[in-house]
Short mmCIF file of C-alpha atoms in Angstrom, two decimals:
data_model
loop_
_atom_site.label_atom_id
_atom_site.label_comp_id
_atom_site.label_asym_id
_atom_site.label_seq_id
_atom_site.Cartn_x
_atom_site.Cartn_y
_atom_site.Cartn_z
CA MET A 4 0.00 0.00 0.00
CA ILE A 5 1.19 3.51 -0.80
CA GLN A 6 0.82 5.93 2.08
CA LYS A 7 1.34 9.65 1.59
CA HIS A 8 3.30 11.48 4.25
CA LYS A 9 0.67 13.13 6.47
CA LYS A 10 2.74 16.22 7.18
CA ASN A 11 2.05 17.75 3.76
CA THR A 12 -1.74 17.41 3.93
CA GLN A 13 -1.87 18.75 7.45
CA LYS A 14 0.48 21.60 6.58
CA PHE A 15 -1.98 22.78 3.92
CA MET A 16 -5.00 22.63 6.17
CA VAL A 17 -3.39 24.03 9.28
CA SER A 18 -1.78 26.86 7.32
CA ALA A 19 -4.90 28.02 5.58
CA PHE A 20 -8.29 26.71 6.60
CA PHE A 21 -9.82 26.60 10.06
CA ILE A 22 -13.44 26.57 11.14
CA MET A 23 -13.84 27.75 14.70
CA LEU A 24 -17.04 26.83 16.52
CA LEU A 25 -17.44 28.88 19.66
CA GLY A 26 -20.03 28.97 22.45
CA MET A 27 -22.99 31.20 23.19
CA VAL A 28 -22.90 34.62 21.56
CA ALA A 29 -23.74 37.54 23.80
CA GLY A 30 -25.66 40.39 22.18
CA THR A 31 -26.74 41.04 18.61
CA GLN A 32 -25.57 44.59 18.08
CA ASP A 33 -23.08 45.72 15.45
CA ALA A 34 -21.17 48.98 15.61
CA SER A 35 -19.70 51.05 12.80
CA ALA A 36 -15.93 50.81 12.77
CA PHE A 37 -13.91 50.61 9.60
CA PHE A 38 -10.31 50.48 8.41
CA GLN A 39 -9.76 53.52 6.21
CA ASP A 40 -6.93 55.50 4.69
CA ASN A 41 -7.93 59.13 4.60
CA THR A 42 -4.88 60.01 2.55
CA GLN A 43 -6.16 57.96 -0.41
CA GLN A 44 -6.55 60.22 -3.41
CA GLU A 45 -10.13 60.27 -4.63
CA ILE A 46 -10.67 59.35 -8.27
CA GLU A 47 -13.86 60.11 -10.16
CA TYR A 48 -15.32 56.96 -11.66
CA THR A 49 -18.41 55.56 -13.37
CA LEU A 50 -20.14 52.42 -12.13
CA TYR A 51 -21.36 49.85 -14.65
CA LYS A 52 -23.64 47.00 -13.56
CA GLY A 53 -25.05 44.04 -15.44
CA GLU A 54 -25.12 40.31 -16.02
CA VAL A 55 -23.19 37.83 -18.16
CA GLN A 56 -25.28 35.02 -19.70
CA ASP A 57 -25.10 32.10 -22.10
CA SER A 58 -26.51 33.43 -25.40
CA LYS A 59 -28.73 30.38 -26.02
CA SER A 60 -29.86 29.13 -22.61
CA LYS A 61 -29.79 32.60 -20.95
CA LYS A 62 -28.16 30.84 -17.99
CA PRO A 63 -26.02 33.17 -15.83
CA LEU A 64 -22.28 32.56 -16.16
CA VAL A 65 -20.67 32.36 -12.72
CA PHE A 66 -17.06 33.59 -12.29
CA ALA A 67 -16.92 35.20 -15.74
CA SER A 68 -14.01 37.63 -15.97
CA LEU A 69 -14.32 41.29 -17.02
CA ALA A 70 -11.16 43.33 -17.60
CA ILE A 71 -10.50 46.78 -19.03
CA GLU A 72 -8.33 46.51 -22.13
CA GLU A 73 -4.76 47.83 -21.77
CA SER A 74 -5.17 48.30 -18.02
CA ASN A 75 -4.90 46.29 -14.81
CA ILE A 76 -8.53 46.86 -13.77
CA SER A 77 -10.76 43.79 -13.58
CA THR A 78 -13.61 42.10 -11.74
CA ILE A 79 -15.59 38.85 -11.80
CA THR A 80 -19.27 37.87 -11.85
CA ASN A 81 -20.97 36.55 -8.71
CA ALA A 82 -22.95 33.35 -8.13
CA GLU A 83 -25.85 34.85 -10.12
CA GLY A 84 -23.74 35.99 -13.07
CA GLU A 85 -23.98 39.65 -12.02
CA PHE A 86 -21.14 42.17 -12.00
CA SER A 87 -20.32 45.72 -10.99
CA LEU A 88 -17.35 47.49 -12.52
CA LYS A 89 -16.00 50.88 -11.53
CA ILE A 90 -14.03 52.66 -14.26
CA PRO A 91 -12.13 55.95 -13.88
CA ASN A 92 -13.82 58.63 -15.95
CA ASP A 93 -10.65 59.31 -17.94
CA MET A 94 -10.96 55.76 -19.38
CA GLY A 95 -14.43 56.25 -20.81
CA ASP A 96 -13.34 55.25 -24.32
CA ALA A 97 -11.83 51.93 -23.21
CA ASN A 98 -13.01 48.42 -24.08
CA VAL A 99 -14.16 45.67 -21.72
CA ILE A 100 -12.82 42.18 -22.39
CA VAL A 101 -15.25 39.50 -21.19
CA SER A 102 -14.06 35.89 -20.96
CA PHE A 103 -15.38 32.62 -19.59
CA LEU A 104 -14.05 29.08 -19.68
CA GLY A 105 -15.24 27.34 -22.86
CA TYR A 106 -16.74 30.49 -24.42
CA SER A 107 -15.53 32.89 -27.10
CA THR A 108 -14.01 36.05 -25.64
CA LYS A 109 -15.89 39.30 -26.26
CA THR A 110 -14.51 42.83 -26.55
CA ILE A 111 -17.14 45.50 -25.86
CA PRO A 112 -16.69 49.30 -25.90
CA LEU A 113 -17.68 50.90 -22.59
CA THR A 114 -19.89 53.29 -24.55
CA GLN A 115 -22.11 50.32 -25.48
CA LEU A 116 -22.70 49.22 -21.89
CA ASP A 117 -25.77 50.21 -19.95
CA LYS A 118 -24.66 51.68 -16.63
CA GLU A 119 -27.49 50.01 -14.71
CA LYS A 120 -28.47 46.73 -16.38
CA SER A 121 -26.13 45.57 -19.12
CA LYS A 122 -26.67 42.05 -20.44
CA ILE A 123 -23.63 40.47 -22.05
CA MET A 124 -24.35 37.32 -24.08
CA MET A 125 -21.53 34.80 -24.53
CA ASP A 126 -21.27 32.12 -27.23
CA ILE A 127 -19.87 28.64 -26.62
CA SER A 128 -16.52 28.17 -28.33
CA VAL A 129 -16.22 25.15 -30.62
CA THR A 130 -12.86 23.57 -29.89
CA ALA A 131 -10.91 22.76 -33.02
CA LEU A 132 -8.09 20.24 -33.28
CA PRO A 133 -4.69 21.54 -32.10
CA GLU A 134 -2.88 23.77 -34.57
CA VAL A 135 -0.10 22.13 -36.58
CA ASN A 136 2.61 24.15 -34.83
CA ILE A 137 1.56 22.91 -31.36
CA GLU A 138 3.13 19.64 -30.34
CA VAL A 139 0.48 17.55 -28.61
CA PRO A 140 1.90 16.04 -25.39
CA LYS A 141 1.23 12.37 -24.69
CA ASP A 142 2.06 12.25 -20.98
CA ALA A 143 -0.33 14.28 -18.79
CA GLU A 144 1.81 13.99 -15.66
CA ALA A 145 4.93 15.13 -17.53
CA LEU A 146 3.02 18.19 -18.76
CA VAL A 147 1.95 19.10 -15.21
CA ARG A 148 5.53 18.73 -13.97
CA ASP A 149 6.76 20.93 -16.82
CA VAL A 150 4.18 23.63 -15.99
CA LEU A 151 5.22 23.69 -12.33
CA LYS A 152 8.90 23.76 -13.27
CA LYS A 153 8.50 26.82 -15.49
CA LYS A 154 6.58 29.01 -13.03
CA GLY A 155 9.53 31.41 -12.77
CA GLU A 156 9.51 31.94 -16.53
CA ASN A 157 5.78 32.25 -17.20
CA TYR A 158 4.44 34.12 -14.16
CA PHE A 159 5.25 37.53 -12.70
CA ASP A 160 8.95 37.75 -11.92
CA ASP A 161 8.82 41.22 -10.33
CA PRO A 162 7.43 42.22 -6.91
CA THR A 163 3.85 43.37 -7.47
CA LEU A 164 1.42 45.39 -5.36
CA MET A 165 -2.13 44.15 -5.86
CA THR A 166 -5.47 45.53 -4.69
CA ALA A 167 -7.97 42.75 -4.04
CA PHE A 168 -11.53 42.34 -2.81
CA TYR A 169 -12.18 39.53 -0.32
CA ARG A 170 -15.50 38.12 0.93
CA GLU A 171 -16.53 35.49 3.48
CA THR A 172 -20.10 34.17 3.52
CA ILE A 173 -21.72 31.78 6.02
CA LYS A 174 -25.02 30.10 5.19
CA LYS A 175 -27.25 27.87 7.28
CA ARG A 176 -28.66 25.56 4.67
CA ARG A 177 -29.64 28.13 2.00
CA LYS A 178 -30.06 31.17 4.24
CA ASN A 179 -27.30 33.75 4.61
CA VAL A 180 -26.43 34.39 8.23
CA SER A 181 -23.08 36.18 8.05
CA LEU A 182 -21.11 38.24 5.56
CA SER A 183 -17.64 39.79 5.96
CA GLU A 184 -15.88 41.80 3.26
CA ALA A 185 -12.51 43.51 2.91
CA VAL A 186 -10.31 45.41 0.50
CA VAL A 187 -6.71 44.28 0.98
CA ASN A 188 -3.32 45.13 -0.44
CA ILE A 189 -1.32 42.07 -1.49
CA TYR A 190 2.44 42.48 -1.61
CA LYS A 191 3.02 39.72 -4.15
CA THR A 192 6.54 38.34 -4.28
CA PRO A 193 7.96 36.89 -7.53
CA TYR A 194 6.73 33.41 -8.42
CA SER A 195 10.34 32.24 -8.47
CA SER A 196 10.79 33.37 -4.84
CA PHE A 197 10.14 31.17 -1.81
CA LYS A 198 9.18 34.27 0.21
CA LYS A 199 5.48 34.31 1.11
CA ASP A 200 3.23 37.17 0.06
CA GLY A 201 2.34 39.89 2.53
CA VAL A 202 -1.24 41.12 3.04
CA LYS A 203 -2.34 44.43 4.55
CA LEU A 204 -5.94 45.19 5.47
CA TYR A 205 -7.30 48.42 3.99
CA LYS A 206 -11.08 48.34 4.56
CA ALA A 207 -13.41 45.81 6.13
CA ARG A 208 -17.02 45.42 7.26
CA LYS A 209 -19.43 42.68 8.35
CA SER A 210 -23.06 41.81 9.04
CA THR A 211 -24.21 38.83 11.10
CA ASP A 212 -27.62 37.50 12.11
CA TYR A 213 -26.72 35.63 15.28
CA ASP A 214 -30.31 34.45 15.78
CA LYS A 215 -29.84 31.93 12.94
CA LEU A 216 -26.59 30.45 14.26
CA ASP A 217 -27.97 27.96 16.81
CA THR A 218 -26.34 30.08 19.55
CA VAL A 219 -22.99 29.15 18.00
CA ALA A 220 -20.67 31.65 16.33
CA LEU A 221 -18.88 30.20 13.30
CA LYS A 222 -15.60 31.86 12.51
CA LEU A 223 -13.16 31.23 9.70
CA GLN A 224 -9.53 31.58 10.70
CA GLY A 225 -7.11 32.72 8.03
CA GLY A 226 -9.12 35.44 6.28
CA PRO A 227 -7.66 36.42 2.88
CA PHE A 228 -4.93 33.79 3.23
CA ASN A 229 -7.61 31.13 2.75
CA ALA A 230 -7.97 32.32 -0.84
CA LEU A 231 -4.38 33.41 -1.41
CA PHE A 232 -2.86 30.01 -0.59
CA VAL A 233 -5.00 28.45 -3.35
CA ASP A 234 -2.56 30.10 -5.80
CA ILE A 235 -1.08 26.76 -6.92
CA MET A 236 1.74 28.28 -8.92
CA LYS A 237 2.97 30.32 -5.96
CA TYR A 238 2.29 27.67 -3.32
CA PRO A 239 2.52 24.28 -5.12
CA GLU A 240 3.69 22.61 -1.91
CA TYR A 241 0.13 22.77 -0.56
CA ILE A 242 -1.20 20.41 -3.27
CA PHE A 243 1.49 19.24 -5.72
CA SER A 244 4.73 18.92 -3.78
CA GLN A 245 7.56 16.83 -5.18
CA GLU A 246 6.58 14.14 -2.67
CA THR A 247 2.87 14.04 -3.53
CA LEU A 248 2.99 14.29 -7.34
CA ASP A 249 3.75 10.58 -7.55
CA HIS A 250 0.55 9.81 -5.66
CA TYR A 251 -1.75 11.23 -8.36
CA ILE A 252 -3.10 9.82 -11.61
CA PHE A 253 -3.21 12.45 -14.39
CA LYS A 254 -5.28 12.03 -17.58
CA PHE A 255 -6.13 14.22 -20.58
CA ASP A 256 -9.77 15.32 -20.77
CA HIS A 257 -11.60 17.14 -23.59
CA SER A 258 -9.82 20.36 -24.60
CA THR A 259 -11.49 23.76 -24.41
CA ARG A 260 -10.73 27.41 -25.13
CA VAL A 261 -9.95 30.40 -22.92
CA ASN A 262 -9.60 33.85 -24.49
CA ASP A 263 -9.77 32.09 -27.88
CA LYS A 264 -6.65 30.03 -27.07
CA LEU A 265 -6.56 26.24 -27.05
CA VAL A 266 -6.42 24.87 -23.51
CA TYR A 267 -5.65 21.31 -22.46
CA VAL A 268 -7.84 19.96 -19.67
CA ILE A 269 -6.11 17.48 -17.36
CA SER A 270 -8.13 15.57 -14.78
CA PHE A 271 -6.37 14.24 -11.71
CA GLU A 272 -7.18 12.10 -8.70
CA GLN A 273 -5.26 10.31 -6.04
CA ASN A 274 -3.99 6.79 -6.58
CA SER A 275 -6.48 4.32 -5.11
CA GLN A 276 -3.65 2.82 -3.04
CA VAL A 277 -2.96 6.12 -1.29
CA ILE A 278 -4.47 6.14 2.20
CA ASP A 279 -4.23 9.79 3.26
CA PRO A 280 -6.61 12.35 1.70
CA LEU A 281 -5.47 14.15 -1.43
CA TYR A 282 -7.29 16.09 -4.16
CA LYS A 283 -9.38 15.46 -7.25
CA GLY A 284 -10.15 17.92 -10.02
CA LYS A 285 -9.14 19.50 -13.32
CA LEU A 286 -6.23 21.64 -14.48
CA TYR A 287 -6.60 24.00 -17.46
CA ILE A 288 -3.29 24.45 -19.24
CA ASP A 289 -2.57 26.84 -22.14
CA ALA A 290 -1.60 24.49 -24.99
CA GLU A 291 0.91 26.75 -26.71
CA ASN A 292 2.85 28.07 -23.74
CA LYS A 293 2.28 25.25 -21.19
CA ILE A 294 0.82 27.62 -18.57
CA LEU A 295 -1.80 26.86 -15.90
CA THR A 296 -4.74 29.23 -16.47
CA SER A 297 -7.28 27.72 -14.03
CA ALA A 298 -7.74 24.85 -11.59
CA ILE A 299 -10.92 23.45 -10.02
CA TYR A 300 -10.57 20.71 -7.44
CA SER A 301 -11.81 19.25 -4.16
CA LEU A 302 -10.40 17.41 -1.15
CA ASN A 303 -11.03 13.75 -0.46
CA ILE A 304 -12.82 13.80 2.91
CA THR A 305 -14.09 10.24 3.08
CA ASP A 306 -12.27 9.88 6.40
CA LYS A 307 -14.73 11.91 8.47
CA ASP A 308 -12.70 11.86 11.70
CA LEU A 309 -9.46 12.96 10.04
CA ALA A 310 -11.23 15.74 8.14
CA ALA A 311 -12.82 16.99 11.38
CA ARG A 312 -9.42 17.09 13.11
CA LEU A 313 -7.92 19.06 10.24
CA PHE A 314 -10.64 21.70 10.02
CA VAL A 315 -12.32 22.14 13.40
CA ARG A 316 -10.28 23.92 16.01
CA ARG A 317 -12.94 24.26 18.72
CA LYS A 318 -16.51 23.15 19.16
CA PRO A 319 -19.20 22.77 21.83
CA ARG A 320 -18.95 19.58 23.85
CA ASN A 321 -22.47 18.52 22.92
CA ALA A 322 -21.82 18.62 19.17
CA GLN A 323 -20.19 16.47 16.53
CA VAL A 324 -18.83 18.44 13.59
CA TRP A 325 -17.38 17.24 10.29
CA PRO A 326 -16.96 18.64 6.76
CA THR A 327 -19.05 17.19 3.93
CA ASP A 328 -17.48 19.13 1.02
CA VAL A 329 -14.21 21.04 0.60
CA ALA A 330 -13.73 22.61 -2.85
CA TYR A 331 -11.33 25.10 -4.42
CA ARG A 332 -10.89 27.19 -7.56
CA VAL A 333 -8.10 29.44 -8.81
CA ASP A 334 -7.87 31.54 -12.01
CA TYR A 335 -4.93 33.34 -13.60
CA ARG A 336 -4.80 36.23 -16.03
CA GLU A 337 -2.19 37.25 -18.59
CA LYS A 338 -0.57 40.66 -19.10
CA ASN A 339 2.26 41.33 -21.54
CA GLY A 340 3.19 37.68 -21.80
CA LYS A 341 3.28 37.06 -18.03
CA TRP A 342 0.58 35.46 -15.92
CA TYR A 343 -0.58 36.28 -12.40
CA TYR A 344 -3.08 35.20 -9.75
CA SER A 345 -6.44 36.89 -10.36
CA TYR A 346 -9.20 35.01 -8.49
CA SER A 347 -9.82 32.11 -6.13
CA ASN A 348 -12.55 30.72 -3.92
CA VAL A 349 -12.95 28.07 -1.25
CA LEU A 350 -16.12 26.24 -0.18
CA LEU A 351 -16.38 24.49 3.18
CA GLU A 352 -19.63 22.64 3.83
CA PHE A 353 -20.19 20.73 7.05
CA LYS A 354 -22.73 19.20 9.43
CA ILE A 355 -23.27 19.67 13.15
CA ASN A 356 -24.97 16.86 15.04
CA TRP A 357 -26.25 18.00 18.43
CA ASP A 358 -26.75 15.65 21.36
CA LYS A 359 -30.42 15.10 22.18
CA ARG A 360 -31.60 16.92 19.03
CA LEU A 361 -33.56 15.19 16.30
CA PHE A 362 -32.25 17.26 13.37
CA ASN A 363 -28.71 18.26 12.45
CA SER A 364 -27.50 21.67 11.25
CA ILE A 365 -25.91 22.13 7.81
CA TYR A 366 -23.63 25.09 7.19
CA SER A 367 -21.50 26.28 4.31
CA MET A 368 -18.68 28.79 4.50
CA THR A 369 -17.44 30.39 1.30
CA CYS A 370 -14.52 32.74 0.86
CA GLU A 371 -13.39 34.33 -2.39
CA MET A 372 -10.88 36.94 -3.46
CA ALA A 373 -10.47 38.82 -6.76
CA VAL A 374 -7.54 41.02 -7.77
CA THR A 375 -9.09 44.23 -9.08
CA ASP A 376 -5.94 46.26 -9.81
CA TRP A 377 -2.16 45.95 -9.61
CA LYS A 378 1.12 47.69 -10.32
CA LYS A 379 4.77 46.73 -10.27
CA ASN A 380 6.33 47.16 -6.84
CA MET A 381 9.69 48.31 -8.16
CA ALA A 382 10.68 49.83 -4.82
CA THR A 383 10.15 46.34 -3.33
CA GLU A 384 8.04 47.82 -0.55
CA PHE A 385 6.86 45.29 2.02
CA PRO A 386 4.77 46.15 5.10
CA LYS A 387 6.35 45.74 8.51
CA ALA A 388 5.27 42.76 10.60
CA LYS A 389 3.03 44.92 12.79
CA ASP A 390 1.13 46.19 9.72
CA ARG A 391 0.67 42.83 8.00
CA ILE A 392 -2.30 40.66 8.80
CA LYS A 393 -1.44 37.21 10.13
CA THR A 394 -2.52 33.84 8.77
CA SER A 395 -4.44 33.42 12.03
CA ILE A 396 -6.66 36.48 11.45
CA ILE A 397 -10.41 36.14 11.97
CA LEU A 398 -11.81 38.81 9.66
CA SER A 399 -15.25 38.87 11.29
CA ASP A 400 -13.56 39.97 14.54
CA GLU A 401 -11.71 42.80 12.78
CA ALA A 402 -14.64 44.17 10.78
CA ILE A 403 -17.72 45.53 12.51
CA GLY A 404 -20.93 46.77 10.89
CA PHE A 405 -22.19 47.52 7.38
CA ALA A 406 -21.77 51.01 5.95
CA ASP A 407 -23.32 53.15 3.23
CA PRO A 408 -23.14 52.24 -0.49
CA ASP A 409 -20.14 54.53 -1.04
CA PHE A 410 -18.06 52.69 1.56
CA TRP A 411 -15.74 51.12 -1.01
CA GLY A 412 -15.20 54.36 -2.94
CA GLN A 413 -13.34 53.70 -6.18
CA TYR A 414 -12.61 50.05 -5.44
CA ASN A 415 -14.09 47.22 -7.47
CA ILE A 416 -15.95 44.55 -5.54
CA ILE A 417 -17.68 41.31 -6.44
CA GLU A 418 -21.38 42.08 -6.78
CA PRO A 419 -23.25 40.48 -3.85
CA GLU A 420 -26.00 37.94 -4.49
CA LYS A 421 -29.56 39.21 -4.17
CA SER A 422 -30.07 36.83 -1.25
CA ILE A 423 -27.08 38.36 0.52
CA GLU A 424 -28.34 41.88 -0.11
CA SER A 425 -31.75 40.90 1.28
CA ALA A 426 -30.17 39.35 4.35
CA ILE A 427 -28.08 42.45 5.00
CA LYS A 428 -31.09 44.75 4.74
CA LYS A 429 -33.09 42.53 7.09
CA ILE A 430 -30.26 42.46 9.62
CA GLN A 431 -29.88 46.24 9.39
CA ARG A 432 -33.60 46.70 10.11
CA GLN A 433 -33.35 44.42 13.13
CA LEU A 434 -30.34 46.31 14.43
CA ARG A 435 -31.98 49.69 13.94
CA ARG A 436 -35.00 48.51 15.94
CA ALA A 437 -32.69 47.28 18.69
CA ASN A 438 -30.72 50.56 18.63
CA SER A 439 -33.89 52.65 18.83
CA ASP A 440 -34.26 51.27 22.34
CA GLY A 441 -30.79 52.48 23.22
CA GLY A 442 -27.61 51.26 21.60
CA THR A 443 -24.93 51.96 19.01
CA SER A 444 -26.22 53.78 15.95
CA ILE A 445 -25.69 52.49 12.43
CA PRO A 446 -25.42 54.79 9.42
#
């Protein structure tokens, strides 16, 4: 029997993903306190909102990418295919490039977008056979190894300062009960460097309906690092280390297209003889340049007890807790021949069985982060330790309250789902009623 060394799996989980289940929550009031930089220069911008759909089925396209041509500004659609995009007014004549896995890329002038309800229809791309000048690889595992080996050549090789939007959502079954959001600065080190990226919190806010949490507060430890460590090309040791690569089976799947370029799809899963939990999913690799453009995968959590030990730091004594689904996604974007991390998300779904209760509780925790702007960090600035957030951060403890619609200013965010917006408004009404009896006011 082949047995993977447990240290690598546990290193990934312990470094990045923790669910913390705490005891009774006292009080239901939120206050207004935000992280802000008053020295930030204000930029006049125009907000464009809309939806990206399949042209035939009219089905919303989730995680479609929208980027301003010849700039570093971008965003991504939400779980309902909706987007919001803030563009500086001096770029009013620019084009928006819309792309989605398996669909033909579209270039649309900003002047053709409706500022309130644009509908962008995407056509499925018919994948042709590989061009004659592209040598078709025969060994899927060898291709993956080659991609990982060339990360220093194909991805950003300069220090880069990125602005990113991060969101954590907690749902009880299908109802939203908590939402935390932040704008962060990512001090991205070169992909060839072993130095970890630094993250600095710029703005943050939250809204929580504690009445729906079974008197238990669920907290996700790690904050933005949960999403950042899914950057496979920067942190391959968390999934494809030199030790673990041998424990996977790699196979070629049907090819597709991204930004009108041929992309190989490689499926992977752990060898059936491997005991410890590994991953299963698909890698999307640019056929011409051998570059990873996206990855979608999940963790094998058939061992319920082991999975619980990896993810649950603390829990009530009268509860059994274990994850039922752990899934990941990461996307990369290209600029001037070099690729960089642009978006990732993590889904943690789990059950809580309570002693002496007939029904269990089902929760899901989702975190996602999208890079909305970046520039070269030629001065190699890096925040001091006291200014950087730690991998142990609990964002919901740092951010308090929900603010007015102009809270984010010029920054691009992922458009919230309608259900999230409804939940926030309901929570705000409840808090205002509580505050009318004497409490902290909310704007």
